[in-house]
mmCIF file with all atom_site columns, C-alpha atoms in Angstrom:
data_model
loop_
_atom_site.group_PDB
_atom_site.id
_atom_site.type_symbol
_atom_site.label_atom_id
_atom_site.label_alt_id
_atom_site.label_comp_id
_atom_site.label_asym_id
_atom_site.label_entity_id
_atom_site.label_seq_id
_atom_site.pdbx_PDB_ins_code
_atom_site.Cartn_x
_atom_site.Cartn_y
_atom_site.Cartn_z
_atom_site.occupancy
_atom_site.B_iso_or_equiv
_atom_site.pdbx_formal_charge
_atom_site.auth_seq_id
_atom_site.auth_comp_id
_atom_site.auth_asym_id
_atom_site.auth_atom_id
_atom_site.pdbx_PDB_model_num
ATOM 1   C CA . UNK S 1 1   ? -41.188 1.773   21.326 1.00 51.00 ? 242 UNK S CA 1
ATOM 2   C CA . UNK S 1 2   ? -43.063 -0.866  19.370 1.00 55.00 ? 243 UNK S CA 1
ATOM 3   C CA . UNK S 1 3   ? -41.813 -4.426  19.223 1.00 56.00 ? 244 UNK S CA 1
ATOM 4   C CA . UNK S 1 4   ? -41.960 -6.355  15.980 1.00 59.00 ? 245 UNK S CA 1
ATOM 5   C CA . UNK S 1 5   ? -42.852 -9.957  16.727 1.00 56.00 ? 246 UNK S CA 1
ATOM 6   C CA . UNK S 1 6   ? -39.903 -12.286 16.468 1.00 54.00 ? 247 UNK S CA 1
ATOM 7   C CA . UNK S 1 7   ? -39.442 -16.005 15.858 1.00 66.00 ? 248 UNK S CA 1
ATOM 8   C CA . UNK S 1 8   ? -41.219 -15.612 12.550 1.00 80.00 ? 249 UNK S CA 1
ATOM 9   C CA . UNK S 1 9   ? -40.556 -14.935 8.888  1.00 87.00 ? 250 UNK S CA 1
ATOM 10  C CA . UNK S 1 10  ? -42.054 -12.033 6.965  1.00 91.00 ? 251 UNK S CA 1
ATOM 11  C CA . UNK S 1 11  ? -42.350 -11.838 3.201  1.00 94.00 ? 252 UNK S CA 1
ATOM 12  C CA . UNK S 1 12  ? -41.638 -8.077  3.148  1.00 95.00 ? 253 UNK S CA 1
ATOM 13  C CA . UNK S 1 13  ? -41.120 -5.377  5.748  1.00 93.00 ? 254 UNK S CA 1
ATOM 14  C CA . UNK S 1 14  ? -41.332 -1.598  5.317  1.00 93.00 ? 255 UNK S CA 1
ATOM 15  C CA . UNK S 1 15  ? -40.265 0.785   8.074  1.00 93.00 ? 256 UNK S CA 1
ATOM 16  C CA . UNK S 1 16  ? -41.646 4.309   7.599  1.00 92.00 ? 257 UNK S CA 1
ATOM 17  C CA . UNK S 1 17  ? -41.987 6.038   10.947 1.00 86.00 ? 258 UNK S CA 1
ATOM 18  C CA . UNK S 1 18  ? -41.065 9.457   12.289 1.00 85.00 ? 259 UNK S CA 1
ATOM 19  C CA . UNK S 1 19  ? -41.181 11.273  15.578 1.00 79.00 ? 260 UNK S CA 1
ATOM 20  C CA . UNK S 1 20  ? -41.261 9.697   19.039 1.00 70.00 ? 261 UNK S CA 1
ATOM 21  C CA . UNK S 1 21  ? -42.366 6.305   17.706 1.00 70.00 ? 262 UNK S CA 1
ATOM 22  C CA . UNK S 1 22  ? -39.797 6.086   14.913 1.00 78.00 ? 263 UNK S CA 1
ATOM 23  C CA . UNK S 1 23  ? -37.901 3.176   16.463 1.00 86.00 ? 264 UNK S CA 1
ATOM 24  C CA . UNK S 1 24  ? -39.041 -0.437  16.226 1.00 87.00 ? 265 UNK S CA 1
ATOM 25  C CA . UNK S 1 25  ? -37.555 -3.069  18.525 1.00 88.00 ? 266 UNK S CA 1
ATOM 26  C CA . UNK S 1 26  ? -37.145 -6.791  17.952 1.00 88.00 ? 267 UNK S CA 1
ATOM 27  C CA . UNK S 1 27  ? -38.300 -9.119  20.703 1.00 85.00 ? 268 UNK S CA 1
ATOM 28  C CA . UNK S 1 28  ? -36.322 -11.942 19.050 1.00 87.00 ? 269 UNK S CA 1
ATOM 29  C CA . UNK S 1 29  ? -34.758 -12.850 15.711 1.00 91.00 ? 270 UNK S CA 1
ATOM 30  C CA . UNK S 1 30  ? -36.624 -11.906 12.542 1.00 92.00 ? 271 UNK S CA 1
ATOM 31  C CA . UNK S 1 31  ? -36.196 -13.119 8.947  1.00 94.00 ? 272 UNK S CA 1
ATOM 32  C CA . UNK S 1 32  ? -37.341 -11.277 5.816  1.00 95.00 ? 273 UNK S CA 1
ATOM 33  C CA . UNK S 1 33  ? -37.815 -13.360 2.666  1.00 96.00 ? 274 UNK S CA 1
ATOM 34  C CA . UNK S 1 34  ? -38.386 -10.554 0.192  1.00 96.00 ? 275 UNK S CA 1
ATOM 35  C CA . UNK S 1 35  ? -37.730 -6.818  0.471  1.00 97.00 ? 276 UNK S CA 1
ATOM 36  C CA . UNK S 1 36  ? -36.720 -4.889  3.561  1.00 96.00 ? 277 UNK S CA 1
ATOM 37  C CA . UNK S 1 37  ? -37.511 -1.219  2.877  1.00 97.00 ? 278 UNK S CA 1
ATOM 38  C CA . UNK S 1 38  ? -36.051 1.448   5.161  1.00 96.00 ? 279 UNK S CA 1
ATOM 39  C CA . UNK S 1 39  ? -37.952 4.645   4.357  1.00 95.00 ? 280 UNK S CA 1
ATOM 40  C CA . UNK S 1 40  ? -37.659 6.358   7.746  1.00 94.00 ? 281 UNK S CA 1
ATOM 41  C CA . UNK S 1 41  ? -37.020 5.256   11.320 1.00 92.00 ? 282 UNK S CA 1
ATOM 42  C CA . UNK S 1 42  ? -34.797 2.602   12.837 1.00 94.00 ? 283 UNK S CA 1
ATOM 43  C CA . UNK S 1 43  ? -35.028 -1.033  13.873 1.00 93.00 ? 284 UNK S CA 1
ATOM 44  C CA . UNK S 1 44  ? -33.290 -1.821  17.161 1.00 94.00 ? 285 UNK S CA 1
ATOM 45  C CA . UNK S 1 45  ? -32.389 -5.506  17.275 1.00 93.00 ? 286 UNK S CA 1
ATOM 46  C CA . UNK S 1 46  ? -30.917 -5.728  20.785 1.00 91.00 ? 287 UNK S CA 1
ATOM 47  C CA . UNK S 1 47  ? -29.297 -9.142  21.168 1.00 90.00 ? 288 UNK S CA 1
ATOM 48  C CA . UNK S 1 48  ? -31.128 -10.364 18.052 1.00 92.00 ? 289 UNK S CA 1
ATOM 49  C CA . UNK S 1 49  ? -30.468 -10.199 14.311 1.00 94.00 ? 290 UNK S CA 1
ATOM 50  C CA . UNK S 1 50  ? -32.709 -9.208  11.427 1.00 95.00 ? 291 UNK S CA 1
ATOM 51  C CA . UNK S 1 51  ? -31.765 -11.438 8.493  1.00 96.00 ? 292 UNK S CA 1
ATOM 52  C CA . UNK S 1 52  ? -32.526 -11.321 4.791  1.00 97.00 ? 293 UNK S CA 1
ATOM 53  C CA . UNK S 1 53  ? -32.962 -14.675 3.077  1.00 95.00 ? 294 UNK S CA 1
ATOM 54  C CA . UNK S 1 54  ? -30.932 -15.509 -0.093 1.00 95.00 ? 295 UNK S CA 1
ATOM 55  C CA . UNK S 1 55  ? -33.504 -13.904 -2.404 1.00 94.00 ? 296 UNK S CA 1
ATOM 56  C CA . UNK S 1 56  ? -34.018 -10.929 -0.113 1.00 94.00 ? 297 UNK S CA 1
ATOM 57  C CA . UNK S 1 57  ? -33.102 -7.340  -0.941 1.00 95.00 ? 298 UNK S CA 1
ATOM 58  C CA . UNK S 1 58  ? -32.741 -4.129  1.050  1.00 97.00 ? 299 UNK S CA 1
ATOM 59  C CA . UNK S 1 59  ? -33.633 -0.645  -0.135 1.00 96.00 ? 300 UNK S CA 1
ATOM 60  C CA . UNK S 1 60  ? -33.000 2.486   1.925  1.00 97.00 ? 301 UNK S CA 1
ATOM 61  C CA . UNK S 1 61  ? -34.155 6.092   1.764  1.00 96.00 ? 302 UNK S CA 1
ATOM 62  C CA . UNK S 1 62  ? -33.442 6.925   5.409  1.00 94.00 ? 303 UNK S CA 1
ATOM 63  C CA . UNK S 1 63  ? -33.251 5.060   8.706  1.00 93.00 ? 304 UNK S CA 1
ATOM 64  C CA . UNK S 1 64  ? -31.065 2.079   9.517  1.00 96.00 ? 305 UNK S CA 1
ATOM 65  C CA . UNK S 1 65  ? -30.619 -1.031  11.624 1.00 97.00 ? 306 UNK S CA 1
ATOM 66  C CA . UNK S 1 66  ? -29.462 -0.311  15.175 1.00 96.00 ? 307 UNK S CA 1
ATOM 67  C CA . UNK S 1 67  ? -27.917 -3.705  15.869 1.00 95.00 ? 308 UNK S CA 1
ATOM 68  C CA . UNK S 1 68  ? -27.042 -6.676  13.677 1.00 96.00 ? 309 UNK S CA 1
ATOM 69  C CA . UNK S 1 69  ? -28.151 -7.089  10.087 1.00 98.00 ? 310 UNK S CA 1
ATOM 70  C CA . UNK S 1 70  ? -27.658 -10.417 8.321  1.00 98.00 ? 311 UNK S CA 1
ATOM 71  C CA . UNK S 1 71  ? -27.258 -10.170 4.551  1.00 98.00 ? 312 UNK S CA 1
ATOM 72  C CA . UNK S 1 72  ? -27.131 -12.983 1.965  1.00 97.00 ? 313 UNK S CA 1
ATOM 73  C CA . UNK S 1 73  ? -23.683 -13.395 0.415  1.00 98.00 ? 314 UNK S CA 1
ATOM 74  C CA . UNK S 1 74  ? -23.577 -15.115 -2.954 1.00 97.00 ? 315 UNK S CA 1
ATOM 75  C CA . UNK S 1 75  ? -20.660 -16.713 -4.754 1.00 98.00 ? 316 UNK S CA 1
ATOM 76  C CA . UNK S 1 76  ? -18.058 -14.632 -6.556 1.00 98.00 ? 317 UNK S CA 1
ATOM 77  C CA . UNK S 1 77  ? -16.788 -11.335 -5.209 1.00 98.00 ? 318 UNK S CA 1
ATOM 78  C CA . UNK S 1 78  ? -19.809 -9.302  -4.107 1.00 97.00 ? 319 UNK S CA 1
ATOM 79  C CA . UNK S 1 79  ? -19.717 -5.943  -2.309 1.00 98.00 ? 320 UNK S CA 1
ATOM 80  C CA . UNK S 1 80  ? -22.525 -5.366  0.188  1.00 98.00 ? 321 UNK S CA 1
ATOM 81  C CA . UNK S 1 81  ? -23.511 -2.236  2.094  1.00 98.00 ? 322 UNK S CA 1
ATOM 82  C CA . UNK S 1 82  ? -24.771 -2.939  5.611  1.00 98.00 ? 323 UNK S CA 1
ATOM 83  C CA . UNK S 1 83  ? -27.273 -0.201  6.470  1.00 98.00 ? 324 UNK S CA 1
ATOM 84  C CA . UNK S 1 84  ? -26.457 -0.103  10.178 1.00 98.00 ? 325 UNK S CA 1
ATOM 85  C CA . UNK S 1 85  ? -25.646 2.374   12.914 1.00 97.00 ? 326 UNK S CA 1
ATOM 86  C CA . UNK S 1 86  ? -26.193 3.077   16.595 1.00 95.00 ? 327 UNK S CA 1
ATOM 87  C CA . UNK S 1 87  ? -29.250 4.619   18.244 1.00 92.00 ? 328 UNK S CA 1
ATOM 88  C CA . UNK S 1 88  ? -28.625 8.154   16.974 1.00 90.00 ? 329 UNK S CA 1
ATOM 89  C CA . UNK S 1 89  ? -26.000 7.812   14.240 1.00 95.00 ? 330 UNK S CA 1
ATOM 90  C CA . UNK S 1 90  ? -25.990 6.081   10.831 1.00 97.00 ? 331 UNK S CA 1
ATOM 91  C CA . UNK S 1 91  ? -22.580 4.476   10.181 1.00 98.00 ? 332 UNK S CA 1
ATOM 92  C CA . UNK S 1 92  ? -22.911 1.865   7.430  1.00 98.00 ? 333 UNK S CA 1
ATOM 93  C CA . UNK S 1 93  ? -20.327 -0.842  6.822  1.00 98.00 ? 334 UNK S CA 1
ATOM 94  C CA . UNK S 1 94  ? -19.153 -1.744  3.303  1.00 98.00 ? 335 UNK S CA 1
ATOM 95  C CA . UNK S 1 95  ? -17.961 -5.337  2.999  1.00 98.00 ? 336 UNK S CA 1
ATOM 96  C CA . UNK S 1 96  ? -16.201 -6.522  -0.156 1.00 98.00 ? 337 UNK S CA 1
ATOM 97  C CA . UNK S 1 97  ? -15.794 -10.291 -0.360 1.00 98.00 ? 338 UNK S CA 1
ATOM 98  C CA . UNK S 1 98  ? -13.137 -12.073 -2.376 1.00 98.00 ? 339 UNK S CA 1
ATOM 99  C CA . UNK S 1 99  ? -13.611 -15.497 -3.961 1.00 98.00 ? 340 UNK S CA 1
ATOM 100 C CA . UNK S 1 100 ? -16.779 -16.712 -2.253 1.00 98.00 ? 341 UNK S CA 1
ATOM 101 C CA . UNK S 1 101 ? -17.122 -20.388 -3.151 1.00 98.00 ? 342 UNK S CA 1
ATOM 102 C CA . UNK S 1 102 ? -19.955 -21.326 -0.767 1.00 98.00 ? 343 UNK S CA 1
ATOM 103 C CA . UNK S 1 103 ? -22.832 -18.897 -0.298 1.00 98.00 ? 344 UNK S CA 1
ATOM 104 C CA . UNK S 1 104 ? -24.383 -18.133 3.056  1.00 97.00 ? 345 UNK S CA 1
ATOM 105 C CA . UNK S 1 105 ? -25.112 -15.208 5.350  1.00 97.00 ? 346 UNK S CA 1
ATOM 106 C CA . UNK S 1 106 ? -22.856 -12.671 7.054  1.00 98.00 ? 347 UNK S CA 1
ATOM 107 C CA . UNK S 1 107 ? -24.142 -10.289 9.721  1.00 98.00 ? 348 UNK S CA 1
ATOM 108 C CA . UNK S 1 108 ? -22.695 -6.874  10.465 1.00 98.00 ? 349 UNK S CA 1
ATOM 109 C CA . UNK S 1 109 ? -23.399 -4.462  13.290 1.00 97.00 ? 350 UNK S CA 1
ATOM 110 C CA . UNK S 1 110 ? -22.089 -1.453  15.196 1.00 97.00 ? 351 UNK S CA 1
ATOM 111 C CA . UNK S 1 111 ? -21.752 -0.735  18.922 1.00 97.00 ? 352 UNK S CA 1
ATOM 112 C CA . UNK S 1 112 ? -21.230 2.927   19.863 1.00 96.00 ? 353 UNK S CA 1
ATOM 113 C CA . UNK S 1 113 ? -18.585 2.500   22.552 1.00 97.00 ? 354 UNK S CA 1
ATOM 114 C CA . UNK S 1 114 ? -14.994 1.341   22.933 1.00 98.00 ? 355 UNK S CA 1
ATOM 115 C CA . UNK S 1 115 ? -14.616 -2.424  22.723 1.00 98.00 ? 356 UNK S CA 1
ATOM 116 C CA . UNK S 1 116 ? -14.791 -3.877  26.255 1.00 98.00 ? 357 UNK S CA 1
ATOM 117 C CA . UNK S 1 117 ? -11.357 -5.482  25.736 1.00 98.00 ? 358 UNK S CA 1
ATOM 118 C CA . UNK S 1 118 ? -9.642  -2.550  24.044 1.00 98.00 ? 359 UNK S CA 1
ATOM 119 C CA . UNK S 1 119 ? -7.072  -2.301  26.849 1.00 97.00 ? 360 UNK S CA 1
ATOM 120 C CA . UNK S 1 120 ? -5.347  -5.453  25.529 1.00 96.00 ? 361 UNK S CA 1
ATOM 121 C CA . UNK S 1 121 ? -5.742  -4.636  21.821 1.00 97.00 ? 362 UNK S CA 1
ATOM 122 C CA . UNK S 1 122 ? -2.456  -2.858  21.174 1.00 96.00 ? 363 UNK S CA 1
ATOM 123 C CA . UNK S 1 123 ? -4.474  0.295   20.489 1.00 97.00 ? 364 UNK S CA 1
ATOM 124 C CA . UNK S 1 124 ? -4.508  3.357   22.717 1.00 97.00 ? 365 UNK S CA 1
ATOM 125 C CA . UNK S 1 125 ? -7.905  3.476   24.494 1.00 97.00 ? 366 UNK S CA 1
ATOM 126 C CA . UNK S 1 126 ? -7.643  7.273   24.829 1.00 97.00 ? 367 UNK S CA 1
ATOM 127 C CA . UNK S 1 127 ? -6.837  7.723   21.123 1.00 97.00 ? 368 UNK S CA 1
ATOM 128 C CA . UNK S 1 128 ? -9.436  5.557   19.503 1.00 98.00 ? 369 UNK S CA 1
ATOM 129 C CA . UNK S 1 129 ? -12.762 5.561   17.706 1.00 98.00 ? 370 UNK S CA 1
ATOM 130 C CA . UNK S 1 130 ? -15.409 4.962   20.380 1.00 98.00 ? 371 UNK S CA 1
ATOM 131 C CA . UNK S 1 131 ? -17.285 2.537   18.175 1.00 97.00 ? 372 UNK S CA 1
ATOM 132 C CA . UNK S 1 132 ? -16.617 -1.077  17.209 1.00 98.00 ? 373 UNK S CA 1
ATOM 133 C CA . UNK S 1 133 ? -17.951 -3.321  14.474 1.00 98.00 ? 374 UNK S CA 1
ATOM 134 C CA . UNK S 1 134 ? -19.057 -6.960  14.736 1.00 98.00 ? 375 UNK S CA 1
ATOM 135 C CA . UNK S 1 135 ? -18.902 -9.275  11.702 1.00 98.00 ? 376 UNK S CA 1
ATOM 136 C CA . UNK S 1 136 ? -20.428 -12.775 12.072 1.00 97.00 ? 377 UNK S CA 1
ATOM 137 C CA . UNK S 1 137 ? -20.234 -15.489 9.405  1.00 98.00 ? 378 UNK S CA 1
ATOM 138 C CA . UNK S 1 138 ? -22.897 -18.152 8.907  1.00 96.00 ? 379 UNK S CA 1
ATOM 139 C CA . UNK S 1 139 ? -21.886 -20.707 6.309  1.00 97.00 ? 380 UNK S CA 1
ATOM 140 C CA . UNK S 1 140 ? -19.863 -18.589 3.868  1.00 98.00 ? 381 UNK S CA 1
ATOM 141 C CA . UNK S 1 141 ? -16.601 -19.940 2.478  1.00 98.00 ? 382 UNK S CA 1
ATOM 142 C CA . UNK S 1 142 ? -14.325 -17.269 1.046  1.00 98.00 ? 383 UNK S CA 1
ATOM 143 C CA . UNK S 1 143 ? -10.699 -16.258 0.614  1.00 98.00 ? 384 UNK S CA 1
ATOM 144 C CA . UNK S 1 144 ? -10.831 -12.876 2.377  1.00 98.00 ? 385 UNK S CA 1
ATOM 145 C CA . UNK S 1 145 ? -12.775 -9.656  2.702  1.00 98.00 ? 386 UNK S CA 1
ATOM 146 C CA . UNK S 1 146 ? -12.235 -5.924  3.041  1.00 98.00 ? 387 UNK S CA 1
ATOM 147 C CA . UNK S 1 147 ? -14.317 -3.596  5.189  1.00 98.00 ? 388 UNK S CA 1
ATOM 148 C CA . UNK S 1 148 ? -14.850 0.153   5.177  1.00 98.00 ? 389 UNK S CA 1
ATOM 149 C CA . UNK S 1 149 ? -15.757 1.154   8.728  1.00 98.00 ? 390 UNK S CA 1
ATOM 150 C CA . UNK S 1 150 ? -17.490 4.517   9.167  1.00 98.00 ? 391 UNK S CA 1
ATOM 151 C CA . UNK S 1 151 ? -17.785 6.777   12.193 1.00 98.00 ? 392 UNK S CA 1
ATOM 152 C CA . UNK S 1 152 ? -18.577 10.403  13.017 1.00 97.00 ? 393 UNK S CA 1
ATOM 153 C CA . UNK S 1 153 ? -16.480 13.193  14.509 1.00 97.00 ? 394 UNK S CA 1
ATOM 154 C CA . UNK S 1 154 ? -18.128 12.754  17.901 1.00 96.00 ? 395 UNK S CA 1
ATOM 155 C CA . UNK S 1 155 ? -16.837 9.167   18.111 1.00 97.00 ? 396 UNK S CA 1
ATOM 156 C CA . UNK S 1 156 ? -13.175 10.187  17.997 1.00 98.00 ? 397 UNK S CA 1
ATOM 157 C CA . UNK S 1 157 ? -11.155 10.771  21.166 1.00 98.00 ? 398 UNK S CA 1
ATOM 158 C CA . UNK S 1 158 ? -9.575  14.230  21.356 1.00 97.00 ? 399 UNK S CA 1
ATOM 159 C CA . UNK S 1 159 ? -6.115  14.299  19.824 1.00 96.00 ? 400 UNK S CA 1
ATOM 160 C CA . UNK S 1 160 ? -6.584  11.130  17.773 1.00 97.00 ? 401 UNK S CA 1
ATOM 161 C CA . UNK S 1 161 ? -4.915  11.291  14.354 1.00 97.00 ? 402 UNK S CA 1
ATOM 162 C CA . UNK S 1 162 ? -7.306  9.548   11.990 1.00 97.00 ? 403 UNK S CA 1
ATOM 163 C CA . UNK S 1 163 ? -4.571  9.250   9.360  1.00 97.00 ? 404 UNK S CA 1
ATOM 164 C CA . UNK S 1 164 ? -2.522  7.150   11.817 1.00 96.00 ? 405 UNK S CA 1
ATOM 165 C CA . UNK S 1 165 ? -5.134  4.756   13.198 1.00 98.00 ? 406 UNK S CA 1
ATOM 166 C CA . UNK S 1 166 ? -4.996  0.997   12.739 1.00 97.00 ? 407 UNK S CA 1
ATOM 167 C CA . UNK S 1 167 ? -7.513  -1.847  12.975 1.00 98.00 ? 408 UNK S CA 1
ATOM 168 C CA . UNK S 1 168 ? -7.437  -4.823  15.328 1.00 98.00 ? 409 UNK S CA 1
ATOM 169 C CA . UNK S 1 169 ? -9.785  -7.840  15.240 1.00 98.00 ? 410 UNK S CA 1
ATOM 170 C CA . UNK S 1 170 ? -10.992 -9.530  18.441 1.00 98.00 ? 411 UNK S CA 1
ATOM 171 C CA . UNK S 1 171 ? -12.008 -13.185 18.241 1.00 98.00 ? 412 UNK S CA 1
ATOM 172 C CA . UNK S 1 172 ? -11.772 -16.172 20.558 1.00 96.00 ? 413 UNK S CA 1
ATOM 173 C CA . UNK S 1 173 ? -10.524 -14.046 23.442 1.00 96.00 ? 414 UNK S CA 1
ATOM 174 C CA . UNK S 1 174 ? -7.517  -12.573 21.633 1.00 97.00 ? 415 UNK S CA 1
ATOM 175 C CA . UNK S 1 175 ? -6.632  -9.670  19.357 1.00 98.00 ? 416 UNK S CA 1
ATOM 176 C CA . UNK S 1 176 ? -5.235  -9.961  15.839 1.00 97.00 ? 417 UNK S CA 1
ATOM 177 C CA . UNK S 1 177 ? -3.371  -7.394  13.735 1.00 96.00 ? 418 UNK S CA 1
ATOM 178 C CA . UNK S 1 178 ? -5.049  -6.593  10.423 1.00 98.00 ? 419 UNK S CA 1
ATOM 179 C CA . UNK S 1 179 ? -3.902  -4.607  7.389  1.00 97.00 ? 420 UNK S CA 1
ATOM 180 C CA . UNK S 1 180 ? -5.172  -1.043  7.373  1.00 97.00 ? 421 UNK S CA 1
ATOM 181 C CA . UNK S 1 181 ? -6.112  0.441   4.001  1.00 97.00 ? 422 UNK S CA 1
ATOM 182 C CA . UNK S 1 182 ? -7.498  3.844   3.081  1.00 98.00 ? 423 UNK S CA 1
ATOM 183 C CA . UNK S 1 183 ? -8.117  6.244   5.963  1.00 98.00 ? 424 UNK S CA 1
ATOM 184 C CA . UNK S 1 184 ? -10.228 9.410   5.997  1.00 98.00 ? 425 UNK S CA 1
ATOM 185 C CA . UNK S 1 185 ? -11.455 11.692  8.773  1.00 97.00 ? 426 UNK S CA 1
ATOM 186 C CA . UNK S 1 186 ? -14.642 9.598   9.095  1.00 97.00 ? 427 UNK S CA 1
ATOM 187 C CA . UNK S 1 187 ? -13.731 6.110   7.857  1.00 98.00 ? 428 UNK S CA 1
ATOM 188 C CA . UNK S 1 188 ? -11.039 3.455   8.033  1.00 98.00 ? 429 UNK S CA 1
ATOM 189 C CA . UNK S 1 189 ? -10.598 0.532   5.672  1.00 98.00 ? 430 UNK S CA 1
ATOM 190 C CA . UNK S 1 190 ? -9.230  -2.872  6.618  1.00 98.00 ? 431 UNK S CA 1
ATOM 191 C CA . UNK S 1 191 ? -8.102  -5.257  3.854  1.00 98.00 ? 432 UNK S CA 1
ATOM 192 C CA . UNK S 1 192 ? -7.235  -8.906  3.378  1.00 98.00 ? 433 UNK S CA 1
ATOM 193 C CA . UNK S 1 193 ? -9.126  -10.115 6.449  1.00 98.00 ? 434 UNK S CA 1
ATOM 194 C CA . UNK S 1 194 ? -9.470  -13.906 6.534  1.00 98.00 ? 435 UNK S CA 1
ATOM 195 C CA . UNK S 1 195 ? -11.496 -14.413 9.745  1.00 98.00 ? 436 UNK S CA 1
ATOM 196 C CA . UNK S 1 196 ? -14.384 -12.788 11.565 1.00 98.00 ? 437 UNK S CA 1
ATOM 197 C CA . UNK S 1 197 ? -15.040 -11.087 14.901 1.00 98.00 ? 438 UNK S CA 1
ATOM 198 C CA . UNK S 1 198 ? -15.078 -7.560  16.330 1.00 98.00 ? 439 UNK S CA 1
ATOM 199 C CA . UNK S 1 199 ? -13.107 -4.760  14.638 1.00 98.00 ? 440 UNK S CA 1
ATOM 200 C CA . UNK S 1 200 ? -11.739 -1.803  16.634 1.00 98.00 ? 441 UNK S CA 1
ATOM 201 C CA . UNK S 1 201 ? -9.964  1.345   15.431 1.00 98.00 ? 442 UNK S CA 1
ATOM 202 C CA . UNK S 1 202 ? -7.343  3.458   17.205 1.00 98.00 ? 443 UNK S CA 1
ATOM 203 C CA . UNK S 1 203 ? -3.788  4.696   17.241 1.00 97.00 ? 444 UNK S CA 1
ATOM 204 C CA . UNK S 1 204 ? -1.330  1.889   18.026 1.00 96.00 ? 445 UNK S CA 1
ATOM 205 C CA . UNK S 1 205 ? 0.523   1.686   21.312 1.00 93.00 ? 446 UNK S CA 1
ATOM 206 C CA . UNK S 1 206 ? 4.219   2.475   20.928 1.00 62.00 ? 447 UNK S CA 1
ATOM 207 C CA . UNK S 1 207 ? 6.905   1.570   23.464 1.00 51.00 ? 448 UNK S CA 1
ATOM 208 C CA . UNK S 1 208 ? 10.505  2.709   23.821 1.00 43.00 ? 449 UNK S CA 1
ATOM 209 C CA . UNK S 1 209 ? 13.194  0.020   24.030 1.00 45.00 ? 450 UNK S CA 1
ATOM 210 C CA . UNK S 1 210 ? 16.737  1.132   24.846 1.00 50.00 ? 451 UNK S CA 1
ATOM 211 C CA . UNK S 1 211 ? 19.508  -1.122  23.568 1.00 50.00 ? 452 UNK S CA 1
ATOM 212 C CA . UNK S 1 212 ? 23.131  -1.078  24.705 1.00 63.00 ? 453 UNK S CA 1
ATOM 213 C CA . UNK S 1 213 ? 26.229  -3.058  23.776 1.00 64.00 ? 454 UNK S CA 1
ATOM 214 C CA . UNK S 1 214 ? 27.905  -5.386  26.260 1.00 67.00 ? 455 UNK S CA 1
ATOM 215 C CA . UNK S 1 215 ? 31.663  -5.648  26.787 1.00 75.00 ? 456 UNK S CA 1
ATOM 216 C CA . UNK S 1 216 ? 32.024  -8.450  24.220 1.00 70.00 ? 457 UNK S CA 1
ATOM 217 C CA . UNK S 1 217 ? 29.934  -7.290  21.294 1.00 67.00 ? 458 UNK S CA 1
ATOM 218 C CA . UNK S 1 218 ? 27.997  -4.644  19.422 1.00 69.00 ? 459 UNK S CA 1
ATOM 219 C CA . UNK S 1 219 ? 24.326  -4.039  18.727 1.00 69.00 ? 460 UNK S CA 1
ATOM 220 C CA . UNK S 1 220 ? 22.467  -2.107  16.071 1.00 67.00 ? 461 UNK S CA 1
ATOM 221 C CA . UNK S 1 221 ? 20.518  0.021   16.245 1.00 70.00 ? 462 UNK S CA 1
ATOM 222 C CA . UNK S 1 222 ? 21.920  1.389   19.468 1.00 53.00 ? 463 UNK S CA 1
ATOM 223 C CA . UNK S 1 223 ? 19.994  3.444   22.029 1.00 50.00 ? 464 UNK S CA 1
ATOM 224 C CA . UNK S 1 224 ? 16.311  4.274   22.359 1.00 40.00 ? 465 UNK S CA 1
ATOM 225 C CA . UNK S 1 225 ? 14.075  2.755   19.683 1.00 41.00 ? 466 UNK S CA 1
ATOM 226 C CA . UNK S 1 226 ? 10.311  3.102   19.375 1.00 43.00 ? 467 UNK S CA 1
ATOM 227 C CA . UNK S 1 227 ? 8.531   -0.217  18.740 1.00 45.00 ? 468 UNK S CA 1
ATOM 228 C CA . UNK S 1 228 ? 4.975   -1.458  18.899 1.00 57.00 ? 469 UNK S CA 1
#
């Protein structure tokens, strides 16, 4: 593995590597002013972020960012594709922003495992997508955003119904319910999100509550009810 020097700014960066040396690793954060070209090979950021400046652009033929990629977000309602994935799998994130009034940068990344706090998410850890998505905002003011989160068949726990999964957002030590949009066998959309953090996908946890009437009243519905 080669390490691209960090703590510096490059005008342009082209990644075009194949074979055993196809992966580049960041020793620390890296900024690209101009064009980031992904022809072949991956960039592994580790705990760092590779960030495009406001005038920067990204073009991709193959390869991706294994880690966090910071993209410039302008005013209006832009849609940006984050060319990210894990070490072996390309799973880009589409972010559509609504009513951006202050421009800035938003980073997106993928981790190819269950979220470390999934047990408290309200999702079933054994019926989930074993991949979570981190979205980090730096300076952007907006109304909301939608995200299309992609995965591959190997990420999905056996028996998981991808047409029944939901999305939860983890931030500040707690989980938040979000609105799930279009679902396919390899992607899930979340809509109307107004804050940032980690996004996890899975079937919701359902519990059975049994109600019964006391001697002085009635209750409806009566008996076993499934709730979440």
